[in-house]
Amino acid sequence: MRRSFIAGNWKLNLTNAESRELASQLVTNLSDVNDRDIVIAPVFTSLTIVAEVIKNSPIQLAAQNCYSQTTGAFTGEVSPILLKDVGCNYVILGHSERRQLMNETDTFINEKLLKALDTGLSPILCIGETLQERENNQMLDVLGRQVKGGLDNLTAAQLTDVVIAYEPIWAIGTGKTATNEQAQEAHSFIRGLVREMFNQDVADKIRILYGGSVKPNNVDGLMAQADIDGALVGGASLKAEDFIRIVRFERGKAK
Ligand code: PGA
């Protein structure tokens, strides 16, 4: 059995005061949850404050990005070692917004992923196709390229610390979720790729999250799918009530 994993990606939102408030509400309402992983990813400048608030709670900290080098003349970058230093256990890498807006390539994402693993930070590798790629039947090629490129040069042992997030770009922030069947199909394909690249055991163990307009009213159905192990939540993670309900998903209530 894979342990469920619900992550909130706060993106470029919330001041320090707002981050502290949201994190406090999550701590108050989620401290009894111990059968699933709960992760939140605030902006860099709020990491230290949020780390303090969630200390001694089941909630863990993620950063939204990192660089591929540890120290040096890299103005404006933040390295995995510094993220560990402020209390992060996870780092989101290759989010579609970074691929699209900052032109991040699979090679660069792979360099960052390897550096994160070296540092003991677990990467959440995001992949996903655009609407055009889906409509042109290129989805499987795109996912194949992103999985192979992102996980290049990893050992099977290293893969146990990686989480994959399948986020179809057409579903991010649009209110259009993939259907349960579309998401399951992609997840099962991704698990198959991991099996081909590594082995059956790591493919069985790796957690694959779905992301793209996950809300309280669709999480139960998504989580009821065999290969969906969790969710990466954007918009709904900024509302305490919604994120709490998503963390407390109930497969049995799936419509
Ligand atoms: P969304 O974002 O839930 O707002 O669609 C998901 C993501 O980008 O991780």
PDB file of C-alpha atoms and ligand atoms in Angstrom:
ATOM      1  CA  MET A   1       0.000   0.000   0.000  1.00  0.00           C
ATOM      2  CA  ARG A   2       1.303   3.420  -0.927  1.00  0.00           C
ATOM      3  CA  ARG A   3       0.851   6.120   1.697  1.00  0.00           C
ATOM      4  CA  SER A   4      -1.366   8.932   0.407  1.00  0.00           C
ATOM      5  CA  PHE A   5       0.222  12.306  -0.162  1.00  0.00           C
ATOM      6  CA  ILE A   6      -1.608  15.640  -0.321  1.00  0.00           C
ATOM      7  CA  ALA A   7       0.437  18.727  -1.141  1.00  0.00           C
ATOM      8  CA  GLY A   8      -0.606  22.371  -1.303  1.00  0.00           C
ATOM      9  CA  ASN A   9       1.260  24.559  -3.773  1.00  0.00           C
ATOM     10  CA  TRP A  10       0.706  28.120  -2.631  1.00  0.00           C
ATOM     11  CA  LYS A  11       2.471  29.514  -5.737  1.00  0.00           C
ATOM     12  CA  LEU A  12       3.178  33.272  -5.652  1.00  0.00           C
ATOM     13  CA  ASN A  13       0.624  34.123  -2.977  1.00  0.00           C
ATOM     14  CA  LEU A  14       0.417  35.202   0.673  1.00  0.00           C
ATOM     15  CA  THR A  15       2.492  37.584   2.771  1.00  0.00           C
ATOM     16  CA  ASN A  16       4.309  36.338   5.851  1.00  0.00           C
ATOM     17  CA  ALA A  17       1.337  37.249   8.039  1.00  0.00           C
ATOM     18  CA  GLU A  18      -1.108  35.466   5.716  1.00  0.00           C
ATOM     19  CA  SER A  19       1.128  32.398   5.455  1.00  0.00           C
ATOM     20  CA  ARG A  20       1.393  32.210   9.231  1.00  0.00           C
ATOM     21  CA  GLU A  21      -2.391  32.440   9.554  1.00  0.00           C
ATOM     22  CA  LEU A  22      -3.138  29.768   6.957  1.00  0.00           C
ATOM     23  CA  ALA A  23      -0.486  27.416   8.357  1.00  0.00           C
ATOM     24  CA  SER A  24      -1.881  27.888  11.885  1.00  0.00           C
ATOM     25  CA  GLN A  25      -5.381  26.978  10.741  1.00  0.00           C
ATOM     26  CA  LEU A  26      -4.043  23.828   9.088  1.00  0.00           C
ATOM     27  CA  VAL A  27      -2.133  22.841  12.223  1.00  0.00           C
ATOM     28  CA  THR A  28      -5.255  23.348  14.365  1.00  0.00           C
ATOM     29  CA  ASN A  29      -7.455  21.273  12.085  1.00  0.00           C
ATOM     30  CA  LEU A  30      -5.126  18.558  10.838  1.00  0.00           C
ATOM     31  CA  SER A  31      -3.022  17.591  13.857  1.00  0.00           C
ATOM     32  CA  ASP A  32      -4.904  14.301  14.290  1.00  0.00           C
ATOM     33  CA  VAL A  33      -4.163  13.098  10.734  1.00  0.00           C
ATOM     34  CA  ASN A  34      -1.422  10.478  10.791  1.00  0.00           C
ATOM     35  CA  ASP A  35      -2.256   8.050   7.992  1.00  0.00           C
ATOM     36  CA  ARG A  36      -1.241  10.268   5.048  1.00  0.00           C
ATOM     37  CA  ASP A  37       1.486  12.771   4.184  1.00  0.00           C
ATOM     38  CA  ILE A  38       0.518  16.454   4.246  1.00  0.00           C
ATOM     39  CA  VAL A  39       2.867  18.957   2.630  1.00  0.00           C
ATOM     40  CA  ILE A  40       2.612  22.706   2.018  1.00  0.00           C
ATOM     41  CA  ALA A  41       4.779  24.810  -0.284  1.00  0.00           C
ATOM     42  CA  PRO A  42       4.837  28.536   0.586  1.00  0.00           C
ATOM     43  CA  VAL A  43       6.956  31.159  -1.185  1.00  0.00           C
ATOM     44  CA  PHE A  44      10.665  31.165  -0.261  1.00  0.00           C
ATOM     45  CA  THR A  45      10.344  34.226   1.952  1.00  0.00           C
ATOM     46  CA  SER A  46       7.739  32.548   4.187  1.00  0.00           C
ATOM     47  CA  LEU A  47       9.470  29.179   4.605  1.00  0.00           C
ATOM     48  CA  THR A  48      11.119  29.981   7.926  1.00  0.00           C
ATOM     49  CA  ILE A  49       7.936  31.364   9.447  1.00  0.00           C
ATOM     50  CA  VAL A  50       5.803  28.461   8.256  1.00  0.00           C
ATOM     51  CA  ALA A  51       8.445  25.959   9.457  1.00  0.00           C
ATOM     52  CA  GLU A  52       8.085  27.418  12.946  1.00  0.00           C
ATOM     53  CA  VAL A  53       4.260  27.193  12.855  1.00  0.00           C
ATOM     54  CA  ILE A  54       4.117  23.553  11.655  1.00  0.00           C
ATOM     55  CA  LYS A  55       6.873  22.285  13.981  1.00  0.00           C
ATOM     56  CA  ASN A  56       5.480  19.345  16.026  1.00  0.00           C
ATOM     57  CA  SER A  57       2.547  18.902  13.634  1.00  0.00           C
ATOM     58  CA  PRO A  58       2.088  16.240  10.919  1.00  0.00           C
ATOM     59  CA  ILE A  59       2.466  18.922   8.215  1.00  0.00           C
ATOM     60  CA  GLN A  60       5.726  18.980   6.266  1.00  0.00           C
ATOM     61  CA  LEU A  61       7.374  21.759   4.309  1.00  0.00           C
ATOM     62  CA  ALA A  62       8.208  22.001   0.611  1.00  0.00           C
ATOM     63  CA  ALA A  63       9.810  24.696  -1.518  1.00  0.00           C
ATOM     64  CA  GLN A  64       8.443  25.511  -4.963  1.00  0.00           C
ATOM     65  CA  ASN A  65      11.789  25.328  -6.758  1.00  0.00           C
ATOM     66  CA  CYS A  66      15.548  25.123  -6.197  1.00  0.00           C
ATOM     67  CA  TYR A  67      18.772  25.538  -8.149  1.00  0.00           C
ATOM     68  CA  SER A  68      21.153  22.836  -9.348  1.00  0.00           C
ATOM     69  CA  GLN A  69      24.253  24.139  -7.543  1.00  0.00           C
ATOM     70  CA  THR A  70      25.024  24.420  -3.847  1.00  0.00           C
ATOM     71  CA  THR A  71      26.817  27.760  -3.487  1.00  0.00           C
ATOM     72  CA  GLY A  72      28.622  30.291  -5.628  1.00  0.00           C
ATOM     73  CA  ALA A  73      28.084  33.080  -8.104  1.00  0.00           C
ATOM     74  CA  PHE A  74      24.442  32.344  -8.944  1.00  0.00           C
ATOM     75  CA  THR A  75      22.653  35.584  -8.157  1.00  0.00           C
ATOM     76  CA  GLY A  76      19.049  35.155  -7.181  1.00  0.00           C
ATOM     77  CA  GLU A  77      19.088  31.354  -6.838  1.00  0.00           C
ATOM     78  CA  VAL A  78      18.356  29.170  -3.788  1.00  0.00           C
ATOM     79  CA  SER A  79      20.033  25.800  -3.317  1.00  0.00           C
ATOM     80  CA  PRO A  80      18.623  22.562  -1.879  1.00  0.00           C
ATOM     81  CA  ILE A  81      21.006  22.738   1.068  1.00  0.00           C
ATOM     82  CA  LEU A  82      19.562  26.094   2.105  1.00  0.00           C
ATOM     83  CA  LEU A  83      16.046  24.703   1.793  1.00  0.00           C
ATOM     84  CA  LYS A  84      17.000  21.800   4.059  1.00  0.00           C
ATOM     85  CA  ASP A  85      18.481  24.336   6.435  1.00  0.00           C
ATOM     86  CA  VAL A  86      15.124  26.127   6.858  1.00  0.00           C
ATOM     87  CA  GLY A  87      13.223  22.872   7.395  1.00  0.00           C
ATOM     88  CA  CYS A  88      12.088  21.703   3.955  1.00  0.00           C
ATOM     89  CA  ASN A  89      11.775  17.980   3.276  1.00  0.00           C
ATOM     90  CA  TYR A  90      10.449  18.361  -0.261  1.00  0.00           C
ATOM     91  CA  VAL A  91      10.934  20.540  -3.324  1.00  0.00           C
ATOM     92  CA  ILE A  92       8.556  20.895  -6.271  1.00  0.00           C
ATOM     93  CA  LEU A  93      10.497  20.687  -9.549  1.00  0.00           C
ATOM     94  CA  GLY A  94       9.496  21.139 -13.169  1.00  0.00           C
ATOM     95  CA  HIS A  95       6.110  22.710 -12.482  1.00  0.00           C
ATOM     96  CA  SER A  96       4.459  23.566 -15.805  1.00  0.00           C
ATOM     97  CA  GLU A  97       4.483  27.250 -14.926  1.00  0.00           C
ATOM     98  CA  ARG A  98       8.275  27.104 -14.685  1.00  0.00           C
ATOM     99  CA  ARG A  99       8.565  25.020 -17.838  1.00  0.00           C
ATOM    100  CA  GLN A 100       6.387  27.510 -19.727  1.00  0.00           C
ATOM    101  CA  LEU A 101       7.284  30.881 -18.201  1.00  0.00           C
ATOM    102  CA  MET A 102      10.960  30.290 -17.334  1.00  0.00           C
ATOM    103  CA  ASN A 103      11.725  27.902 -20.207  1.00  0.00           C
ATOM    104  CA  GLU A 104      12.911  25.107 -17.933  1.00  0.00           C
ATOM    105  CA  THR A 105      14.026  22.020 -19.853  1.00  0.00           C
ATOM    106  CA  ASP A 106      13.960  18.364 -18.821  1.00  0.00           C
ATOM    107  CA  THR A 107      17.769  18.426 -18.658  1.00  0.00           C
ATOM    108  CA  PHE A 108      17.842  21.369 -16.266  1.00  0.00           C
ATOM    109  CA  ILE A 109      15.048  19.897 -14.153  1.00  0.00           C
ATOM    110  CA  ASN A 110      16.984  16.633 -13.991  1.00  0.00           C
ATOM    111  CA  GLU A 111      20.137  18.460 -12.781  1.00  0.00           C
ATOM    112  CA  LYS A 112      18.133  20.106 -10.019  1.00  0.00           C
ATOM    113  CA  LEU A 113      16.455  16.848  -9.105  1.00  0.00           C
ATOM    114  CA  LEU A 114      19.797  15.062  -8.733  1.00  0.00           C
ATOM    115  CA  LYS A 115      21.153  17.888  -6.582  1.00  0.00           C
ATOM    116  CA  ALA A 116      18.055  17.853  -4.385  1.00  0.00           C
ATOM    117  CA  LEU A 117      18.413  14.098  -3.842  1.00  0.00           C
ATOM    118  CA  ASP A 118      22.119  14.506  -3.008  1.00  0.00           C
ATOM    119  CA  THR A 119      21.081  16.930  -0.293  1.00  0.00           C
ATOM    120  CA  GLY A 120      18.392  14.698   1.168  1.00  0.00           C
ATOM    121  CA  LEU A 121      15.508  16.745  -0.184  1.00  0.00           C
ATOM    122  CA  SER A 122      12.728  14.734  -1.840  1.00  0.00           C
ATOM    123  CA  PRO A 123      11.711  16.058  -5.255  1.00  0.00           C
ATOM    124  CA  ILE A 124       8.100  16.296  -6.419  1.00  0.00           C
ATOM    125  CA  LEU A 125       8.614  16.074 -10.183  1.00  0.00           C
ATOM    126  CA  CYS A 126       5.764  17.684 -12.159  1.00  0.00           C
ATOM    127  CA  ILE A 127       4.888  16.544 -15.645  1.00  0.00           C
ATOM    128  CA  GLY A 128       1.896  17.031 -17.926  1.00  0.00           C
ATOM    129  CA  GLU A 129       0.715  17.772 -21.443  1.00  0.00           C
ATOM    130  CA  THR A 130      -0.912  20.859 -22.964  1.00  0.00           C
ATOM    131  CA  LEU A 131      -4.410  20.706 -24.443  1.00  0.00           C
ATOM    132  CA  GLN A 132      -2.955  20.883 -27.941  1.00  0.00           C
ATOM    133  CA  GLU A 133      -0.617  17.969 -27.262  1.00  0.00           C
ATOM    134  CA  ARG A 134      -3.531  15.923 -25.918  1.00  0.00           C
ATOM    135  CA  GLU A 135      -5.709  16.739 -28.911  1.00  0.00           C
ATOM    136  CA  ASN A 136      -2.872  15.876 -31.311  1.00  0.00           C
ATOM    137  CA  ASN A 137      -2.405  12.484 -29.624  1.00  0.00           C
ATOM    138  CA  GLN A 138       1.049  13.482 -28.397  1.00  0.00           C
ATOM    139  CA  MET A 139       0.242  13.034 -24.723  1.00  0.00           C
ATOM    140  CA  LEU A 140       2.053   9.734 -24.260  1.00  0.00           C
ATOM    141  CA  ASP A 141       5.153  11.011 -26.099  1.00  0.00           C
ATOM    142  CA  VAL A 142       5.261  14.143 -23.969  1.00  0.00           C
ATOM    143  CA  LEU A 143       4.838  12.239 -20.705  1.00  0.00           C
ATOM    144  CA  GLY A 144       7.447   9.718 -21.835  1.00  0.00           C
ATOM    145  CA  ARG A 145       9.949  12.463 -22.588  1.00  0.00           C
ATOM    146  CA  GLN A 146       9.319  14.259 -19.307  1.00  0.00           C
ATOM    147  CA  VAL A 147       9.558  11.104 -17.178  1.00  0.00           C
ATOM    148  CA  LYS A 148      12.680   9.809 -18.946  1.00  0.00           C
ATOM    149  CA  GLY A 149      14.323  13.253 -19.012  1.00  0.00           C
ATOM    150  CA  GLY A 150      13.416  14.118 -15.440  1.00  0.00           C
ATOM    151  CA  LEU A 151      14.521  10.791 -13.964  1.00  0.00           C
ATOM    152  CA  ASP A 152      17.670  10.350 -16.076  1.00  0.00           C
ATOM    153  CA  ASN A 153      20.740   9.009 -14.224  1.00  0.00           C
ATOM    154  CA  LEU A 154      18.825   8.084 -11.071  1.00  0.00           C
ATOM    155  CA  THR A 155      19.328   4.743  -9.355  1.00  0.00           C
ATOM    156  CA  ALA A 156      16.344   2.643  -8.333  1.00  0.00           C
ATOM    157  CA  ALA A 157      17.272   3.346  -4.697  1.00  0.00           C
ATOM    158  CA  GLN A 158      17.125   7.114  -5.296  1.00  0.00           C
ATOM    159  CA  LEU A 159      13.730   6.792  -6.909  1.00  0.00           C
ATOM    160  CA  THR A 160      12.162   5.768  -3.608  1.00  0.00           C
ATOM    161  CA  ASP A 161      12.554   9.411  -2.476  1.00  0.00           C
ATOM    162  CA  VAL A 162      10.865  10.863  -5.562  1.00  0.00           C
ATOM    163  CA  VAL A 163       7.190  11.737  -5.929  1.00  0.00           C
ATOM    164  CA  ILE A 164       5.723  12.360  -9.405  1.00  0.00           C
ATOM    165  CA  ALA A 165       2.854  14.790  -9.994  1.00  0.00           C
ATOM    166  CA  TYR A 166       0.832  14.391 -13.175  1.00  0.00           C
ATOM    167  CA  GLU A 167      -0.666  17.801 -13.931  1.00  0.00           C
ATOM    168  CA  PRO A 168      -2.346  18.196 -17.312  1.00  0.00           C
ATOM    169  CA  ILE A 169      -1.689  21.842 -18.153  1.00  0.00           C
ATOM    170  CA  TRP A 170      -5.225  22.372 -19.440  1.00  0.00           C
ATOM    171  CA  ALA A 171      -6.566  21.500 -15.981  1.00  0.00           C
ATOM    172  CA  ILE A 172      -4.330  23.833 -13.949  1.00  0.00           C
ATOM    173  CA  GLY A 173      -6.168  26.829 -12.537  1.00  0.00           C
ATOM    174  CA  THR A 174      -8.931  26.409 -15.108  1.00  0.00           C
ATOM    175  CA  GLY A 175     -11.567  24.643 -13.036  1.00  0.00           C
ATOM    176  CA  LYS A 176     -11.463  21.855 -15.677  1.00  0.00           C
ATOM    177  CA  THR A 177     -10.370  18.663 -13.950  1.00  0.00           C
ATOM    178  CA  ALA A 178      -9.349  15.589 -15.881  1.00  0.00           C
ATOM    179  CA  THR A 179     -12.035  12.952 -15.464  1.00  0.00           C
ATOM    180  CA  ASN A 180     -11.220  10.144 -13.064  1.00  0.00           C
ATOM    181  CA  GLU A 181     -10.702   7.869 -16.068  1.00  0.00           C
ATOM    182  CA  GLN A 182      -8.415  10.299 -17.930  1.00  0.00           C
ATOM    183  CA  ALA A 183      -6.300  10.775 -14.817  1.00  0.00           C
ATOM    184  CA  GLN A 184      -6.132   7.038 -14.076  1.00  0.00           C
ATOM    185  CA  GLU A 185      -5.097   6.296 -17.665  1.00  0.00           C
ATOM    186  CA  ALA A 186      -2.210   8.780 -17.482  1.00  0.00           C
ATOM    187  CA  HIS A 187      -1.120   7.566 -14.039  1.00  0.00           C
ATOM    188  CA  SER A 188      -1.093   3.953 -15.092  1.00  0.00           C
ATOM    189  CA  PHE A 189       0.970   4.892 -18.167  1.00  0.00           C
ATOM    190  CA  ILE A 190       3.466   6.813 -15.979  1.00  0.00           C
ATOM    191  CA  ARG A 191       3.783   3.883 -13.564  1.00  0.00           C
ATOM    192  CA  GLY A 192       4.466   1.663 -16.558  1.00  0.00           C
ATOM    193  CA  LEU A 193       7.255   4.000 -17.696  1.00  0.00           C
ATOM    194  CA  VAL A 194       8.856   3.825 -14.257  1.00  0.00           C
ATOM    195  CA  ARG A 195       8.659   0.020 -14.406  1.00  0.00           C
ATOM    196  CA  GLU A 196      10.406   0.026 -17.814  1.00  0.00           C
ATOM    197  CA  MET A 197      13.116   2.443 -16.667  1.00  0.00           C
ATOM    198  CA  PHE A 198      13.725   0.848 -13.256  1.00  0.00           C
ATOM    199  CA  ASN A 199      11.831  -2.192 -12.006  1.00  0.00           C
ATOM    200  CA  GLN A 200       8.492  -3.495 -10.817  1.00  0.00           C
ATOM    201  CA  ASP A 201       9.254  -2.910  -7.155  1.00  0.00           C
ATOM    202  CA  VAL A 202       9.966   0.827  -7.458  1.00  0.00           C
ATOM    203  CA  ALA A 203       7.060   1.240  -9.874  1.00  0.00           C
ATOM    204  CA  ASP A 204       4.779  -0.308  -7.254  1.00  0.00           C
ATOM    205  CA  LYS A 205       6.162   1.980  -4.550  1.00  0.00           C
ATOM    206  CA  ILE A 206       6.411   5.374  -6.274  1.00  0.00           C
ATOM    207  CA  ARG A 207       3.658   7.820  -5.438  1.00  0.00           C
ATOM    208  CA  ILE A 208       1.997   9.576  -8.353  1.00  0.00           C
ATOM    209  CA  LEU A 209      -0.105  12.624  -7.501  1.00  0.00           C
ATOM    210  CA  TYR A 210      -2.766  14.189  -9.675  1.00  0.00           C
ATOM    211  CA  GLY A 211      -2.835  17.993  -9.993  1.00  0.00           C
ATOM    212  CA  GLY A 212      -5.123  20.376 -11.856  1.00  0.00           C
ATOM    213  CA  SER A 213      -8.228  21.925 -10.260  1.00  0.00           C
ATOM    214  CA  VAL A 214      -8.434  19.425  -7.401  1.00  0.00           C
ATOM    215  CA  LYS A 215     -11.291  20.564  -5.166  1.00  0.00           C
ATOM    216  CA  PRO A 216     -13.280  19.216  -2.207  1.00  0.00           C
ATOM    217  CA  ASN A 217     -15.976  17.995  -4.601  1.00  0.00           C
ATOM    218  CA  ASN A 218     -13.729  15.943  -6.905  1.00  0.00           C
ATOM    219  CA  VAL A 219     -10.949  14.677  -4.645  1.00  0.00           C
ATOM    220  CA  ASP A 220     -12.807  11.565  -3.452  1.00  0.00           C
ATOM    221  CA  GLY A 221     -13.377  10.307  -6.986  1.00  0.00           C
ATOM    222  CA  LEU A 222      -9.805  10.964  -8.055  1.00  0.00           C
ATOM    223  CA  MET A 223      -8.386   9.288  -4.950  1.00  0.00           C
ATOM    224  CA  ALA A 224     -10.538   6.211  -5.585  1.00  0.00           C
ATOM    225  CA  GLN A 225      -8.487   5.443  -8.741  1.00  0.00           C
ATOM    226  CA  ALA A 226      -5.979   2.615  -8.452  1.00  0.00           C
ATOM    227  CA  ASP A 227      -2.916   4.578  -9.552  1.00  0.00           C
ATOM    228  CA  ILE A 228      -3.710   7.971  -7.997  1.00  0.00           C
ATOM    229  CA  ASP A 229      -1.850   8.243  -4.712  1.00  0.00           C
ATOM    230  CA  GLY A 230      -2.437  11.866  -3.851  1.00  0.00           C
ATOM    231  CA  ALA A 231      -2.986  15.386  -5.064  1.00  0.00           C
ATOM    232  CA  LEU A 232      -0.974  18.507  -5.770  1.00  0.00           C
ATOM    233  CA  VAL A 233      -3.392  21.328  -5.053  1.00  0.00           C
ATOM    234  CA  GLY A 234      -3.020  24.930  -6.187  1.00  0.00           C
ATOM    235  CA  GLY A 235      -5.970  27.309  -5.823  1.00  0.00           C
ATOM    236  CA  ALA A 236      -7.883  25.242  -3.270  1.00  0.00           C
ATOM    237  CA  SER A 237      -4.821  24.994  -1.003  1.00  0.00           C
ATOM    238  CA  LEU A 238      -5.122  28.728  -0.262  1.00  0.00           C
ATOM    239  CA  LYS A 239      -8.459  28.220   1.497  1.00  0.00           C
ATOM    240  CA  ALA A 240      -8.030  26.414   4.800  1.00  0.00           C
ATOM    241  CA  GLU A 241     -11.480  24.840   4.711  1.00  0.00           C
ATOM    242  CA  ASP A 242     -11.038  23.468   1.189  1.00  0.00           C
ATOM    243  CA  PHE A 243      -7.531  22.147   1.774  1.00  0.00           C
ATOM    244  CA  ILE A 244      -8.577  20.496   5.039  1.00  0.00           C
ATOM    245  CA  ARG A 245     -11.404  18.679   3.246  1.00  0.00           C
ATOM    246  CA  ILE A 246      -9.043  17.624   0.460  1.00  0.00           C
ATOM    247  CA  VAL A 247      -6.547  16.242   2.985  1.00  0.00           C
ATOM    248  CA  ARG A 248      -9.446  14.407   4.628  1.00  0.00           C
ATOM    249  CA  PHE A 249     -10.556  12.829   1.322  1.00  0.00           C
ATOM    250  CA  GLU A 250     -12.682   9.698   1.628  1.00  0.00           C
ATOM    251  CA  ARG A 251     -12.408   7.172  -1.172  1.00  0.00           C
ATOM    252  CA  GLY A 252     -15.689   5.605  -0.066  1.00  0.00           C
ATOM    253  CA  LYS A 253     -17.556   8.815  -0.782  1.00  0.00           C
ATOM    254  CA  ALA A 254     -16.488   8.892  -4.429  1.00  0.00           C
ATOM    255  CA  LYS A 255     -19.331   9.769  -6.776  1.00  0.00           C
TER     256      LYS A 255
HETATM  257  P1  PGA B   1      -4.711  24.272  -9.389  1.00  0.00           P
HETATM  258  O1  PGA B   1      -3.115  24.183  -9.496  1.00  0.00           O
HETATM  259  O2  PGA B   1      -5.141  23.315  -8.304  1.00  0.00           O
HETATM  260  O3  PGA B   1      -5.003  25.707  -9.050  1.00  0.00           O
HETATM  261  O4  PGA B   1      -5.263  23.874 -10.716  1.00  0.00           O
HETATM  262  C1  PGA B   1      -2.445  22.967  -9.411  1.00  0.00           C
HETATM  263  C2  PGA B   1      -0.947  23.170  -9.588  1.00  0.00           C
HETATM  264  O5  PGA B   1      -0.537  23.976 -10.428  1.00  0.00           O
HETATM  265  O6  PGA B   1      -0.124  22.535  -8.882  1.00  0.00           O
END
